[in-house]
C-alpha positions as CSV (number, residue, x, y, z in Angstrom):
1,M,-0.1,-2.2,4.0
2,S,2.6,-0.4,3.9
3,S,1.8,2.9,5.6
4,G,3.3,5.2,3.0
5,C,2.1,6.6,0.4
6,P,3.5,6.0,-2.8
7,F,2.4,9.2,-4.2
8,A,3.8,11.6,-1.5
9,K,7.0,12.3,-3.5
10,T,5.9,13.7,-6.4
11,A,3.4,16.4,-5.2
12,P,4.0,19.3,-6.5
13,V,6.4,21.6,-4.0
14,G,3.4,23.2,-1.2
15,A,1.2,20.6,-1.5
16,V,-1.2,18.9,1.3
17,C,-0.7,15.2,1.1
18,P,-4.0,13.8,2.2
19,M,-2.0,10.6,4.0
20,R,-1.3,14.1,6.8
21,S,-4.9,16.0,5.6
22,G,-7.6,15.9,8.1
23,G,-9.6,15.0,5.3
24,D,-12.2,17.5,4.5
25,V,-12.8,18.9,1.8
26,D,-15.4,22.1,0.9
27,K,-19.1,22.5,-1.3
28,H,-19.1,25.2,-3.3
29,E,-20.9,25.9,-7.1
30,A,-20.1,24.6,-9.8
31,R,-18.3,25.9,-12.5
32,G,-19.5,25.1,-16.0
33,E,-17.1,25.4,-19.0
34,D,-17.2,28.7,-19.0
35,G,-15.6,29.5,-15.2
36,D,-11.8,30.9,-15.3
37,R,-9.5,29.4,-17.2
38,N,-5.4,29.4,-18.1
39,Q,-4.3,28.6,-21.5
40,N,-0.9,28.6,-21.3
41,N,0.8,25.0,-22.4
42,G,-2.1,23.2,-24.1
43,S,-3.2,22.8,-21.0
44,E,-6.6,24.4,-19.0
45,T,-6.4,25.0,-15.5
46,V,-9.9,25.7,-13.5
47,P,-9.5,27.1,-9.6
48,A,-10.1,24.6,-7.3
49,K,-13.6,23.9,-8.4
50,C,-14.6,20.4,-8.6
51,P,-17.8,19.6,-11.9
52,F,-19.7,18.1,-8.8
53,G,-19.2,21.2,-6.1
54,Y,-16.5,19.9,-4.2
55,D,-13.3,21.5,-3.1
56,S,-11.6,21.8,-0.2
57,H,-12.3,23.8,2.7
58,T,-15.5,23.7,4.3
59,F,-17.9,20.7,2.6
60,K,-17.4,17.8,4.9
61,L,-16.9,14.1,4.3
62,G,-18.6,13.4,6.9
63,P,-22.9,12.7,5.0
64,L,-20.0,10.5,2.9
65,S,-18.0,8.4,5.0
66,C,-18.4,5.6,7.3
67,M,-18.4,6.1,11.1
68,I,-16.7,2.7,11.7
69,C,-14.4,2.5,9.0
70,K,-13.2,6.2,8.6
71,A,-13.8,5.9,4.5
72,L,-15.4,6.8,2.3
73,L,-18.8,4.3,1.9
74,F,-18.7,1.1,0.3
75,E,-21.9,-0.5,-0.2
76,S,-23.3,1.6,2.4
77,S,-25.8,-0.2,4.4
78,K,-29.0,1.5,6.1
79,C,-30.2,0.1,9.9
80,V,-33.6,-0.5,10.5
81,P,-35.3,0.8,12.2
82,C,-33.4,4.0,13.4
83,A,-31.9,4.3,9.8
84,H,-27.7,5.3,10.5
85,K,-25.7,4.3,7.4
86,F,-22.6,2.5,7.4
87,C,-21.1,0.1,5.6
88,K,-22.0,-3.1,5.0
89,A,-18.8,-5.2,5.6
90,C,-18.7,-2.8,9.0
91,I,-22.6,-2.8,10.6
92,S,-22.0,-6.7,9.8
93,R,-20.2,-7.1,12.7
94,F,-22.5,-4.8,15.1
95,K,-26.2,-6.1,16.5
96,D,-26.7,-2.6,18.3
97,C,-26.2,0.7,16.2
98,P,-22.5,2.2,17.1
99,L,-24.2,5.6,17.2
100,C,-27.6,5.1,19.0
101,G,-26.7,2.1,20.5
102,A,-30.5,0.4,19.0
103,D,-31.0,-3.2,18.7
104,I,-30.7,-3.6,14.9
105,D,-34.0,-5.2,13.6
106,K,-32.4,-5.9,10.2
107,I,-29.7,-4.3,7.4
108,E,-31.1,-2.8,4.2
109,P,-28.8,-1.1,1.5
110,D,-28.8,1.9,0.7
111,S,-28.4,2.3,-3.2
112,D,-29.3,5.9,-3.6
113,L,-26.1,7.0,-1.3
114,Q,-23.4,4.9,-2.7
115,I,-24.2,6.9,-6.1
116,T,-23.7,9.7,-4.6
117,V,-20.4,8.6,-3.1
118,E,-19.5,6.7,-6.7
119,R,-20.5,11.0,-8.1
120,F,-18.2,12.3,-5.2
121,I,-15.5,9.9,-6.6
122,N,-15.7,10.2,-9.8
123,G,-15.9,14.0,-9.8
124,H,-13.8,15.3,-7.5
125,A,-11.0,12.8,-6.9
126,R,-10.5,12.1,-10.6
127,I,-8.0,15.3,-10.4
128,K,-5.8,15.1,-13.6
129,R,-2.4,15.5,-13.6
130,A,-0.6,17.1,-16.7
131,Q,1.0,14.4,-18.7
132,V,4.6,14.4,-18.4
133,N,7.4,12.6,-20.9
134,A,10.3,9.8,-19.1
135,D,12.4,13.2,-18.9
136,G,9.7,15.0,-17.0
137,S,8.7,17.9,-19.4
138,E,5.0,18.4,-20.6
139,I,3.4,17.2,-23.3
140,Q,2.3,20.0,-25.5
141,E,0.4,18.7,-27.7
142,Q,-3.2,17.3,-25.4
143,K,-5.2,19.5,-23.5
144,N,-5.8,19.2,-20.0
145,V,-7.9,20.0,-18.0
146,I,-5.9,19.9,-14.2
147,Y,-8.3,21.2,-11.2
148,A,-6.2,23.0,-9.2
149,D,-7.1,21.6,-5.7
150,V,-3.8,19.5,-5.5
151,S,-4.4,18.6,-2.0
152,M,-6.5,16.1,-2.9
153,E,-5.0,14.4,-5.7
154,R,-6.5,11.2,-7.4
155,G,-4.2,8.1,-6.5
156,A,-3.4,9.7,-3.0
157,F,-6.8,10.6,-2.2
158,L,-7.6,6.9,-3.1
159,V,-5.2,5.0,-1.1
160,Q,-5.9,7.3,1.9
161,Q,-8.8,5.9,1.7
162,A,-8.2,2.3,1.0
163,M,-5.1,2.2,3.6
164,R,-8.2,4.3,6.7
165,A,-10.4,0.7,5.3
166,F,-8.0,-2.0,4.9
167,Q,-7.2,-0.9,9.4
168,A,-10.9,-1.2,9.8
169,K,-10.9,-4.7,8.4
170,N,-12.8,-3.1,5.7
171,I,-10.8,-5.2,2.9
172,E,-13.4,-5.1,0.3
173,S,-13.2,-2.0,0.1
174,A,-10.0,-1.4,0.6
175,R,-9.5,-3.3,-2.4
176,S,-11.8,-1.5,-4.9
177,R,-10.2,2.0,-4.3
178,L,-6.7,0.2,-4.8
179,S,-7.9,-1.2,-8.3
180,L,-9.5,2.3,-9.3
181,C,-6.0,4.0,-8.6
182,A,-4.0,0.5,-10.4
183,E,-6.6,1.4,-13.7
184,D,-6.2,5.0,-13.4
185,I,-2.0,4.1,-13.4
186,R,-2.4,1.7,-16.1
187,E,-4.0,4.3,-18.3
188,Q,-0.9,6.9,-18.1
189,L,1.5,3.7,-18.8
190,Q,-0.4,3.7,-22.2
191,S,0.4,6.9,-23.1
192,L,3.9,7.7,-21.1
193,G,5.7,4.5,-21.1
194,N,7.8,3.0,-17.9
195,T,8.6,5.9,-16.1
196,A,10.4,5.3,-13.2
197,E,7.6,7.3,-11.2
198,L,4.7,5.6,-12.7
199,C,5.7,2.3,-12.4
200,S,7.4,2.8,-8.6
201,Q,3.1,3.9,-7.8
202,L,2.1,0.6,-9.5
203,G,4.3,-1.6,-8.0
204,A,3.3,-0.4,-4.5
205,I,-0.5,-0.2,-5.6
206,L,-0.1,-3.6,-6.6
207,G,1.9,-5.1,-3.6
208,M,-1.3,-3.4,-1.4
209,L,-3.3,-5.1,-3.6
210,G,-1.6,-8.3,-2.8
211,D,-2.0,-7.1,0.8
212,C,-5.9,-7.6,0.0
213,C,-6.1,-10.6,-1.2
214,R,-4.1,-12.4,1.0
215,A,-6.5,-10.4,4.2
216,M,-9.1,-12.5,2.2
217,G,-7.7,-15.6,2.4
218,D,-6.7,-16.0,-1.8
219,A,-3.4,-16.6,-1.8
220,G,-3.0,-17.4,-5.2
221,Q,-4.1,-13.6,-6.4
222,A,-2.3,-12.4,-3.6
223,V,0.5,-14.5,-5.3
224,D,-0.2,-13.0,-8.8
225,Y,-0.5,-9.6,-7.3
226,Y,2.7,-9.0,-5.6
227,E,4.4,-10.5,-9.1
228,E,3.3,-8.0,-11.1
229,S,4.5,-5.9,-8.5
230,V,8.1,-7.1,-8.9
231,E,7.4,-7.1,-12.0
232,F,7.6,-2.4,-12.0
233,L,9.7,-2.4,-8.6
234,I,12.6,-4.3,-10.7
235,K,11.8,-1.4,-13.2
236,V,12.9,1.2,-11.3
237,P,16.6,2.2,-11.0
238,A,17.3,1.2,-6.7
239,K,18.5,4.2,-5.7
240,D,15.4,5.4,-3.6
241,L,15.8,2.8,-0.9
242,E,12.1,2.5,0.8
243,L,11.6,1.0,-3.2
244,V,13.8,-1.5,-2.6
245,H,12.2,-2.8,1.0
246,T,9.1,-3.2,-0.9
247,L,11.1,-5.1,-3.5
248,S,12.4,-7.4,-1.7
249,V,8.7,-7.4,1.2
250,S,7.0,-8.4,-2.6
251,L,9.4,-11.5,-3.0
252,N,9.1,-12.5,0.6
253,K,5.4,-12.1,0.7
254,I,4.9,-14.3,-2.8
255,G,8.4,-16.8,-0.9
256,D,6.0,-16.9,2.3
257,L,2.5,-17.6,0.6
258,K,4.4,-20.5,-1.2
259,Y,5.8,-22.3,1.5
260,Y,2.0,-22.5,3.4
261,D,1.6,-24.0,0.3
262,G,4.1,-26.8,0.7
263,D,5.7,-25.5,-2.4
264,L,9.3,-25.3,-0.6
265,Q,11.5,-24.9,-3.4
266,S,9.8,-22.0,-5.1
267,A,9.9,-21.0,-1.9
268,R,13.2,-20.5,-1.3
269,S,14.1,-19.2,-4.5
270,Y,11.8,-16.3,-4.2
271,Y,13.3,-15.6,-1.2
272,I,17.2,-15.5,-1.7
273,R,15.5,-13.4,-4.8
274,S,14.5,-11.0,-1.8
275,L,18.2,-12.0,-0.3
276,D,20.1,-10.6,-3.3
277,V,18.0,-8.0,-3.4
278,R,18.7,-6.9,0.4
279,R,22.3,-7.4,0.3
280,E,23.3,-4.9,-2.7
281,A,21.3,-2.5,-0.8
282,A,23.1,-3.2,2.2
283,K,26.5,-3.3,0.0
284,Q,25.6,0.4,-1.6
285,N,24.2,1.8,1.9
286,S,26.5,0.3,4.6
287,N,25.8,2.7,7.1
288,V,21.9,2.3,7.2
289,S,21.1,0.3,9.7
290,S,18.3,-1.1,8.9
291,Q,19.4,-2.5,5.8
292,I,21.4,-4.6,7.4
293,I,18.8,-6.4,9.8
294,D,16.7,-7.3,6.4
295,V,19.0,-9.0,4.8
296,A,19.7,-10.9,8.9
297,V,16.0,-12.0,8.3
298,S,16.2,-12.6,4.4
299,L,19.2,-14.8,5.9
300,A,16.9,-15.9,8.5
301,K,14.5,-16.9,5.9
302,V,16.4,-19.2,3.9
303,A,18.2,-20.7,6.7
304,D,14.1,-22.3,7.7
305,V,13.6,-23.2,4.0
306,D,16.9,-24.9,3.9
307,R,16.7,-26.7,7.2
308,T,12.4,-28.0,6.3
309,L,13.8,-29.1,3.1
310,K,16.9,-30.7,5.6
311,N,20.4,-29.3,4.4
312,E,21.0,-28.4,8.3
313,P,24.6,-27.6,7.3
314,G,23.1,-24.4,4.7
315,A,20.6,-23.3,7.6
316,I,23.4,-23.1,10.6
317,N,25.5,-21.1,7.8
318,G,22.5,-18.9,7.1
319,F,21.0,-18.2,11.1
320,Q,25.0,-18.2,12.2
321,E,25.6,-15.0,9.4
322,A,22.8,-13.8,10.6
323,V,23.9,-13.8,14.9
324,E,27.0,-12.7,13.3
325,L,25.2,-9.4,10.8
326,L,22.8,-8.8,14.6
327,E,25.5,-8.6,16.7
328,S,28.5,-6.9,15.0
329,L,25.2,-3.8,14.8
330,K,26.0,-0.8,16.1
331,L,22.8,1.5,17.1
332,N,22.8,4.6,17.7
333,S,21.0,5.9,20.8
334,D,17.8,7.4,19.1
335,E,17.5,4.6,16.9
336,S,16.0,2.5,19.4
337,N,12.9,1.0,17.4
338,L,15.5,-0.6,15.0
339,E,17.2,-2.2,18.3
340,Q,14.3,-3.5,19.5
341,R,14.0,-5.1,15.9
342,R,17.3,-6.2,16.4
343,V,17.1,-8.3,19.7
344,S,14.0,-9.6,18.3
345,V,15.7,-11.3,15.2
346,L,18.7,-11.9,16.8
347,D,17.0,-13.9,19.9
348,F,15.0,-15.7,17.5
349,V,17.4,-16.9,14.9
350,R,19.3,-17.7,17.8
351,G,16.9,-19.4,19.0
352,Q,16.7,-21.7,15.8
353,I,20.6,-22.6,16.7
354,E,20.3,-23.5,19.7
355,E,16.8,-25.6,18.9
356,K,19.3,-28.0,16.6
357,K,22.0,-27.9,19.8
358,N,19.7,-29.2,22.3
359,D,18.1,-31.9,19.1
360,I,21.7,-34.2,19.4
361,P,20.9,-36.7,21.6
362,A,24.3,-36.4,24.2
363,S,27.5,-39.0,23.6
364,T,27.9,-41.5,26.0
């Protein structure tokens, strides 16, 4: 799963992306309908006050979070007899409580606590953005309540929680949060149309959902998500290299799943599409070293399928082109991470060429 927040680039100047925040929020008394509001531009702005009483400075998320995955509780469960609470998927991996060390006799669901967690998500995290037209101008005829706590914009908040859960292998939790995020964006798409911002965000979220399904062993659902991710990402102008990379990775992931399923021709077609995307990106950004390496990786993937399909000449040509690209790539001293990747891919591709040479019997 990508570590980048698909909402980071659209945040207002001065806003704090929760991907970089500590995750703490504060608690104040909820402000009712008679609170201070600004009626300008047909929208109502409420200061940093969640309708359920949560804001962003002193209230701690700890009581609503799992100490194992560090994300908001999902399927809250209580250890018996110590009564410490965790996500069901997280605590199920333990025989002793990770907080106090007590033996776990059994695990019981804590539905009351989970209701509080969902109340928090649907209250504090549901911060509405002003709706805008495709040209960026705000839609005047609709009244939107916009909570001023922009550091906890709903989409970025849910992605933050999903990524924490995913990294801790609580995949069901991650999938649940991402599904909520996708639903929100689809609602905006219905009213605003396919804006570049919304298409890029939904494309990234769908790709993450595909990663969740893949991790859960549901290859068919993963392919569906990846394909829908591609459908939205190709609508975005190919100017953002990060989005181009996300698009090509989604295509490769579909190809990988088709390959493992034995559908080699289909796998090759997706690898070729990814290669075409990366070639074009490298052509437009020839000074970006990572684009050259991406092209080499795609060449190797296509060549590997060609070899499996008994198209050895095509495979050798692909591997050799990848070698030539990587050998000619000169990196700066501050690109050590890219150099490691370049060497790793180069070693693999050279190994594929040598492997074929070793298979050829010596002449007598």
